[in-house]
mmCIF file of C-alpha atoms in Angstrom:
data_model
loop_
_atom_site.group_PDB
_atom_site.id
_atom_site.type_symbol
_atom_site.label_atom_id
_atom_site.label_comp_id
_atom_site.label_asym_id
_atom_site.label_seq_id
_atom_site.Cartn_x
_atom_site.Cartn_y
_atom_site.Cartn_z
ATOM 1 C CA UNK A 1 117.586 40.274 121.590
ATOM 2 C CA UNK A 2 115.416 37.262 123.140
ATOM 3 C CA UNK A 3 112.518 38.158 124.987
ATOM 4 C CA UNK A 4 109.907 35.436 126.588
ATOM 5 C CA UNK A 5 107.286 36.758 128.440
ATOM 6 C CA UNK A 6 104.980 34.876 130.936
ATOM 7 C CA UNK A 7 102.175 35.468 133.931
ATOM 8 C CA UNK A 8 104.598 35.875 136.827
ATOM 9 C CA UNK A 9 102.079 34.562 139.455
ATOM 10 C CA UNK A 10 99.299 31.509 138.999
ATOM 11 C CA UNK A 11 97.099 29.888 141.617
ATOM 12 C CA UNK A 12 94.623 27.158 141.255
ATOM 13 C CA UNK A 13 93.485 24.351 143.721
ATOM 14 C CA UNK A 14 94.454 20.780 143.624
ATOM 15 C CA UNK A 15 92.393 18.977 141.164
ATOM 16 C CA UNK A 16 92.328 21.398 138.929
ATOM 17 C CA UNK A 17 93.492 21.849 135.777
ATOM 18 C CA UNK A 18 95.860 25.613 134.939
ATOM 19 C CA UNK A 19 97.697 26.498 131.783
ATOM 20 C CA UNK A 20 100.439 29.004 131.908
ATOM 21 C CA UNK A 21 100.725 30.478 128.420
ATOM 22 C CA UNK A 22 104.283 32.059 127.135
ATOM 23 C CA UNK A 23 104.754 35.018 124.432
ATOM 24 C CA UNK A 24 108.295 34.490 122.674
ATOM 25 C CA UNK A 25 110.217 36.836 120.509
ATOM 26 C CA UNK A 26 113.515 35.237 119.588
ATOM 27 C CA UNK A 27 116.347 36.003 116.910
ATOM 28 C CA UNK A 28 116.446 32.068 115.520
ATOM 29 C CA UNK A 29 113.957 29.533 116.859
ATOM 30 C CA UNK A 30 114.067 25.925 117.004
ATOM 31 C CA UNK A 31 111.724 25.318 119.648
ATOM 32 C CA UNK A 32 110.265 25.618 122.821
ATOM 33 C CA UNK A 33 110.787 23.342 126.121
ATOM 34 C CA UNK A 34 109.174 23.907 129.167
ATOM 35 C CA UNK A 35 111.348 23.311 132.714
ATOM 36 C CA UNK A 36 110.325 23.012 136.685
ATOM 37 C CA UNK A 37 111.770 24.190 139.200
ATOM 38 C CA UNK A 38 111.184 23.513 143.141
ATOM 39 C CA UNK A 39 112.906 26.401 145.478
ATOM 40 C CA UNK A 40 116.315 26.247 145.787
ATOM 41 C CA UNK A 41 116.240 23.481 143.315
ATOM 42 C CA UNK A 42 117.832 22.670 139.792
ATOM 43 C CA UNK A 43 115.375 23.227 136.865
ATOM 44 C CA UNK A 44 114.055 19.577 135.298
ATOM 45 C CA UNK A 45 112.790 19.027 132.159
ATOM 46 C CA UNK A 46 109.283 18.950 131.268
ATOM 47 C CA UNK A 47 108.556 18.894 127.779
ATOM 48 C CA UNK A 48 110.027 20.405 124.494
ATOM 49 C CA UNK A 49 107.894 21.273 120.965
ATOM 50 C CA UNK A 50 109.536 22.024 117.705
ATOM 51 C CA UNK A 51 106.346 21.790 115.775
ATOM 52 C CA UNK A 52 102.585 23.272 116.207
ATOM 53 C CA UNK A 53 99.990 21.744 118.216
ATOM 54 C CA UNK A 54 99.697 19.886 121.274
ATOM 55 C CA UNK A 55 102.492 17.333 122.898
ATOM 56 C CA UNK A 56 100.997 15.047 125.901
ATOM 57 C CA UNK A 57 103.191 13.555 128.771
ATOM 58 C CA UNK A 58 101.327 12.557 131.643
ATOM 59 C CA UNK A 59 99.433 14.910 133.695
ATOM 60 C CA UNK A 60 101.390 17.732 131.694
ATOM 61 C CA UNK A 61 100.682 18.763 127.954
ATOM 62 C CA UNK A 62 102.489 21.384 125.864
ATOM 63 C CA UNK A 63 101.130 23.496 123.032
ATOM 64 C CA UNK A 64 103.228 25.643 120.075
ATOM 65 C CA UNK A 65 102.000 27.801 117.638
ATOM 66 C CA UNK A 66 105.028 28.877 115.947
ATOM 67 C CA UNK A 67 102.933 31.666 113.912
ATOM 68 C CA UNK A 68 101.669 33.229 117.256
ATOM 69 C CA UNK A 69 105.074 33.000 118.487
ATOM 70 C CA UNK A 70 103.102 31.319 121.314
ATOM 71 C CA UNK A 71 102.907 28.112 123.553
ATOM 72 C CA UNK A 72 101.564 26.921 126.932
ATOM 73 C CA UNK A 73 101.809 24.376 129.185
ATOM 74 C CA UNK A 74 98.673 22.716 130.457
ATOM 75 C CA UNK A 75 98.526 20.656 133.650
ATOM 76 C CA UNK A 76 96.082 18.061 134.855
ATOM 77 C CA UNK A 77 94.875 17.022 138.189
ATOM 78 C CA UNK A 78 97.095 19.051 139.768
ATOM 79 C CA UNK A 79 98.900 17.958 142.607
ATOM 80 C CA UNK A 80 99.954 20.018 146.034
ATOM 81 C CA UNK A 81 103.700 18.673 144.529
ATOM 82 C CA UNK A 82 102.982 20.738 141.418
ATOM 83 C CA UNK A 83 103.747 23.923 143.117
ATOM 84 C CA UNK A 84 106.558 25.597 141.682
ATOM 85 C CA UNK A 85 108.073 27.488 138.992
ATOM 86 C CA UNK A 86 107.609 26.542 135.444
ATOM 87 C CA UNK A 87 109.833 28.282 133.141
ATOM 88 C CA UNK A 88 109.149 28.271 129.251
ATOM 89 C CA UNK A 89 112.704 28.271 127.207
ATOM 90 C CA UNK A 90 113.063 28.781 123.732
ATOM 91 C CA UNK A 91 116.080 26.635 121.585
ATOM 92 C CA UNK A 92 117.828 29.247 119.054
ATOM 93 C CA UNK A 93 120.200 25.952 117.622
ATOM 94 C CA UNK A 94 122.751 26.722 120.086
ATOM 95 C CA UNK A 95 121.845 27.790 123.770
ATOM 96 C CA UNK A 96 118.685 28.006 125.424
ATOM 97 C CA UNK A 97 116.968 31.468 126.599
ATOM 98 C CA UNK A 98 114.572 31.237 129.556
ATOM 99 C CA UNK A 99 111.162 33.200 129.914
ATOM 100 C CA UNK A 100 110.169 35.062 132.657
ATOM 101 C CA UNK A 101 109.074 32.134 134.937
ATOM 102 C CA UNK A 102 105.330 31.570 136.642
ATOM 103 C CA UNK A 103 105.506 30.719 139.933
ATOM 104 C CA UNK A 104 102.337 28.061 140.579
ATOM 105 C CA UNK A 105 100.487 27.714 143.637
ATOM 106 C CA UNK A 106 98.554 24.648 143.975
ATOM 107 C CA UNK A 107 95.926 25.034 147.116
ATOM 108 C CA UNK A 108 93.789 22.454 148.788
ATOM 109 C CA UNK B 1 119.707 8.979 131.794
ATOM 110 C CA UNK B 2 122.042 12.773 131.843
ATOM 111 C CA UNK B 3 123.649 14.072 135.378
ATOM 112 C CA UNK B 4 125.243 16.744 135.661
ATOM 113 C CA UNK B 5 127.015 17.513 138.813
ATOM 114 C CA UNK B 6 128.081 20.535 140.228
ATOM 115 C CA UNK B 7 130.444 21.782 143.080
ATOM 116 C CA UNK B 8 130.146 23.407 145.634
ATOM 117 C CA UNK B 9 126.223 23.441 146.267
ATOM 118 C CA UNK B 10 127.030 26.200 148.646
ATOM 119 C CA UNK B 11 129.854 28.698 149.058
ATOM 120 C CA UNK B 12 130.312 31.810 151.186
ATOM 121 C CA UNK B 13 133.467 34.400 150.777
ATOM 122 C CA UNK B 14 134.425 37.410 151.360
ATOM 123 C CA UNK B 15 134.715 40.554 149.626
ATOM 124 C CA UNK B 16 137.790 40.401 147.129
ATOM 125 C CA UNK B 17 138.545 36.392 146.853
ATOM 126 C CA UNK B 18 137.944 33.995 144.591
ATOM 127 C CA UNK B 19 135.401 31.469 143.579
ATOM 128 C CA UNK B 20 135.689 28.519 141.299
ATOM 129 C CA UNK B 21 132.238 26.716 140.895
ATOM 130 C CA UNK B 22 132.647 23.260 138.828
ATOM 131 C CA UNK B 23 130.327 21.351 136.230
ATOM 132 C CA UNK B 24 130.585 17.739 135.261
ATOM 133 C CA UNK B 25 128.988 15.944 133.121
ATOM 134 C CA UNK B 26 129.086 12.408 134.732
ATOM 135 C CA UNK B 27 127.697 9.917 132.022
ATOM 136 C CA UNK B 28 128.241 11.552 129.041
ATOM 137 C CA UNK B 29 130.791 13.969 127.002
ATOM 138 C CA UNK B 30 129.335 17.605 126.816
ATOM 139 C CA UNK B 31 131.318 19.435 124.361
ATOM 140 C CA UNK B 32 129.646 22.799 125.404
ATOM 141 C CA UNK B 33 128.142 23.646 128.669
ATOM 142 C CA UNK B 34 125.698 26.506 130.066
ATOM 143 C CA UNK B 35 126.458 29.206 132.340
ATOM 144 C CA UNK B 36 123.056 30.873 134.078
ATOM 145 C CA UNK B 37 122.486 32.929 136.830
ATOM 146 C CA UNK B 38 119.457 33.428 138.797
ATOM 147 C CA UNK B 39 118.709 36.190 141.194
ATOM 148 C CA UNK B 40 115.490 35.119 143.713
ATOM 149 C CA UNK B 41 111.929 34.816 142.371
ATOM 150 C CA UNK B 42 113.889 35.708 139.123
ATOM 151 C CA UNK B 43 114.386 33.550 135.674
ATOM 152 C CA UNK B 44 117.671 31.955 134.350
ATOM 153 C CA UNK B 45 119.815 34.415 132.959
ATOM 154 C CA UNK B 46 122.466 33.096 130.181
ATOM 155 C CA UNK B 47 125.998 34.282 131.239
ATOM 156 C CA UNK B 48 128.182 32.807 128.726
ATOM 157 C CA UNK B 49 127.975 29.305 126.649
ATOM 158 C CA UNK B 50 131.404 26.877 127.205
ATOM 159 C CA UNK B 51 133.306 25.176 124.528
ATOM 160 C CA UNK B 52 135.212 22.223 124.894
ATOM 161 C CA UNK B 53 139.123 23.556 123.659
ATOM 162 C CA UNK B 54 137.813 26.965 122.590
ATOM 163 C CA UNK B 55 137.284 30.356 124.464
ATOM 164 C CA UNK B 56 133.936 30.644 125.889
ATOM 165 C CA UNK B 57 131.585 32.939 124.441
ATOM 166 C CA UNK B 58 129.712 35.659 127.121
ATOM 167 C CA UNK B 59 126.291 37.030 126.378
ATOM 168 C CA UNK B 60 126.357 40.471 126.471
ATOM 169 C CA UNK B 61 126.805 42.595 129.644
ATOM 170 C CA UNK B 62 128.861 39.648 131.092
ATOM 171 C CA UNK B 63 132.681 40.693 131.771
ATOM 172 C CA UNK B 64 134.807 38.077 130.888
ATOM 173 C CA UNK B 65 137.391 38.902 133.298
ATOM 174 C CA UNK B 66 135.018 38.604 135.864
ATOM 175 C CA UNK B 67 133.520 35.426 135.463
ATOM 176 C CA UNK B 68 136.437 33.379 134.043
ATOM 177 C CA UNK B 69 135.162 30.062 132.412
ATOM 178 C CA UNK B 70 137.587 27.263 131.408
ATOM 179 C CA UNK B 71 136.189 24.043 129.127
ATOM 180 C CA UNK B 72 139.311 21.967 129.522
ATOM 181 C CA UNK B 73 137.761 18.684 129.026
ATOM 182 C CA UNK B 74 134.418 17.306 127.584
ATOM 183 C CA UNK B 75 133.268 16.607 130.843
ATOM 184 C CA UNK B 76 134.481 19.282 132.785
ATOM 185 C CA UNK B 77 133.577 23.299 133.251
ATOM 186 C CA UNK B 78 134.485 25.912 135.422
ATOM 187 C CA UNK B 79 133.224 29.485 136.249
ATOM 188 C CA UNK B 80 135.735 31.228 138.294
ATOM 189 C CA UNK B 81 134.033 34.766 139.981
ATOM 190 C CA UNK B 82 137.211 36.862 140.153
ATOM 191 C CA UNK B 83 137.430 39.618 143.129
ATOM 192 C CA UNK B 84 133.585 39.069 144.297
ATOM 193 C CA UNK B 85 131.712 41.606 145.635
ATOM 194 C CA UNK B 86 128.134 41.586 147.387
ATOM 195 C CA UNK B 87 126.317 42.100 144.219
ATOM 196 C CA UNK B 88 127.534 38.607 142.779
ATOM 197 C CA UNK B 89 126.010 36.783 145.636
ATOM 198 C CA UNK B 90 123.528 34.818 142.832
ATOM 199 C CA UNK B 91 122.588 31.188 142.209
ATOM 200 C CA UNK B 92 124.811 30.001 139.341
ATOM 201 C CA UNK B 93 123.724 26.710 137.401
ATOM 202 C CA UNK B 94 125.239 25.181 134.824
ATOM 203 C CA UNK B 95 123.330 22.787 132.014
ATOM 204 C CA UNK B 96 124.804 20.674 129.368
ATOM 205 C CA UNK B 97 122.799 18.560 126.537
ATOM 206 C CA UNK B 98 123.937 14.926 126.336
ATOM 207 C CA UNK B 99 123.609 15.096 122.031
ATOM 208 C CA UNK B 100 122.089 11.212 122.420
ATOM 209 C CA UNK B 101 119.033 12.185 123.749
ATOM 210 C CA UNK B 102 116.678 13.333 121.040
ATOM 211 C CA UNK B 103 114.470 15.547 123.218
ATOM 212 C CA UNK B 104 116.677 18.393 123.156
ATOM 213 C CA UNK B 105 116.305 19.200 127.159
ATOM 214 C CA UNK B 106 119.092 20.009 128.328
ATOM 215 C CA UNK B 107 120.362 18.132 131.877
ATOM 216 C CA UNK B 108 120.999 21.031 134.808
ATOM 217 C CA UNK B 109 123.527 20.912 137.594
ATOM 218 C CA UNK B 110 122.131 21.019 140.785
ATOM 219 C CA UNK B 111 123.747 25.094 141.613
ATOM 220 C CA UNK B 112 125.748 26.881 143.741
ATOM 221 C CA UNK B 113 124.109 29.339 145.925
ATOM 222 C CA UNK B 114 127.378 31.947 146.313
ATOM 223 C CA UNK B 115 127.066 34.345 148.976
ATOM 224 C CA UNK B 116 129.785 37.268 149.087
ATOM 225 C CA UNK B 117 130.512 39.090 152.378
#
């Protein structure tokens, strides 16, 4: 089975900077992307590493240690926009399985 | 870059009908598509993965009669819910990967929010 585990709750204030870490254990692994996704909104693509270390896009970064079995996204200056859910997802070759999902809260 | 539309965005029925939900790919061919479901405050859930030509192929737990999925083209899926009932009110999203992207993110449909009465 696929299991993806992740803080279910994260607050920090605008500014700042938060990283939301995700524990994976997955039957096949190709690598692991990292979506958004407003209420009552679609998910959007963030970020995707199939290789360790650290993969920089903006104001967001994403890390993967594929020996922990572990990543996180990191994100900078955070924004009041920024609030939302940020799902990790992990690519088995064929579909994708979604973790647990952190729901942000980004406070003045 | 990918869109993938989907229709209806919102759909209410009653107890015992029908609902067909459909996913297009609108700028590129998708020769498999993504069936999720998400209950509230709650992550994506894979239902079933849709092949272009071929039958579908359901995670398990997911009753294929129930949730009838037809790949008939490569840019068009459906997911029928057969006979709802309360407990498949859900929001149902469908993703597809558009294989000339290199990033391997997959585009999402916007969802249907299905409430059964």
């Amino acid at each position: 089975g696929q299991s993806l585990e992740q803080p279910s709750e994260v607050t920090a204030v605008e500014g700042a900077i938060v990283q939301i870490n995700c524990t994976y254990q997955t039957s096949g692994f190709y690598g692991l992307s990292w979506y958004q996704q407003h209420d009552g909104g679609a998910p959007t693509f963030l970020s995707y590493n199939a290789l360790d270390g650290l993969e920089e896009t903006g104001r967001f970064s994403s890390f993967l240690s594929r020996s922990d079995s572990y990543g996180y996204l990191l994100l900078q200056e955070l924004q009041m926009k920024d609030s939302a859910s940020y799902f990790c997802a992990v690519y088995t070759g064929n579909q994708f399985y979604f973790g647990t999902g952190t729901s942000l809260t980004v406070i003045p | 870059g990918a869109v993938v539309s989907q229709h209806p965005s919102r759909v209410i029925c009653k107890s015992g009908t029908s609902v067909k939900i459909e996913c297009r790919s609108l700028d590129f061919q998708a020769t498999t598509m993504f069936w999720y479901r998400q209950f509230p405050k709650k992550s994506l859930m894979l239902m079933a993965t849709s092949n272009e030509g071929s039958k579908a192929t359901y995670e398990q737990g997911v009753e294929k009669d129930k949730f009838l999925i037809n790949h008939a083209s490569l840019t068009l899926s459906t997911l029928t819910v057969t006979s709802a009932h309360p407990e498949d009110s859900s929001f149902y999203i469908c993703s597809a990967r558009d294989h000339g992207r290199l990033h391997h993110g997959y585009t999402f449909g916007s969802g249907t929010r299905l409430t059964v009465v």
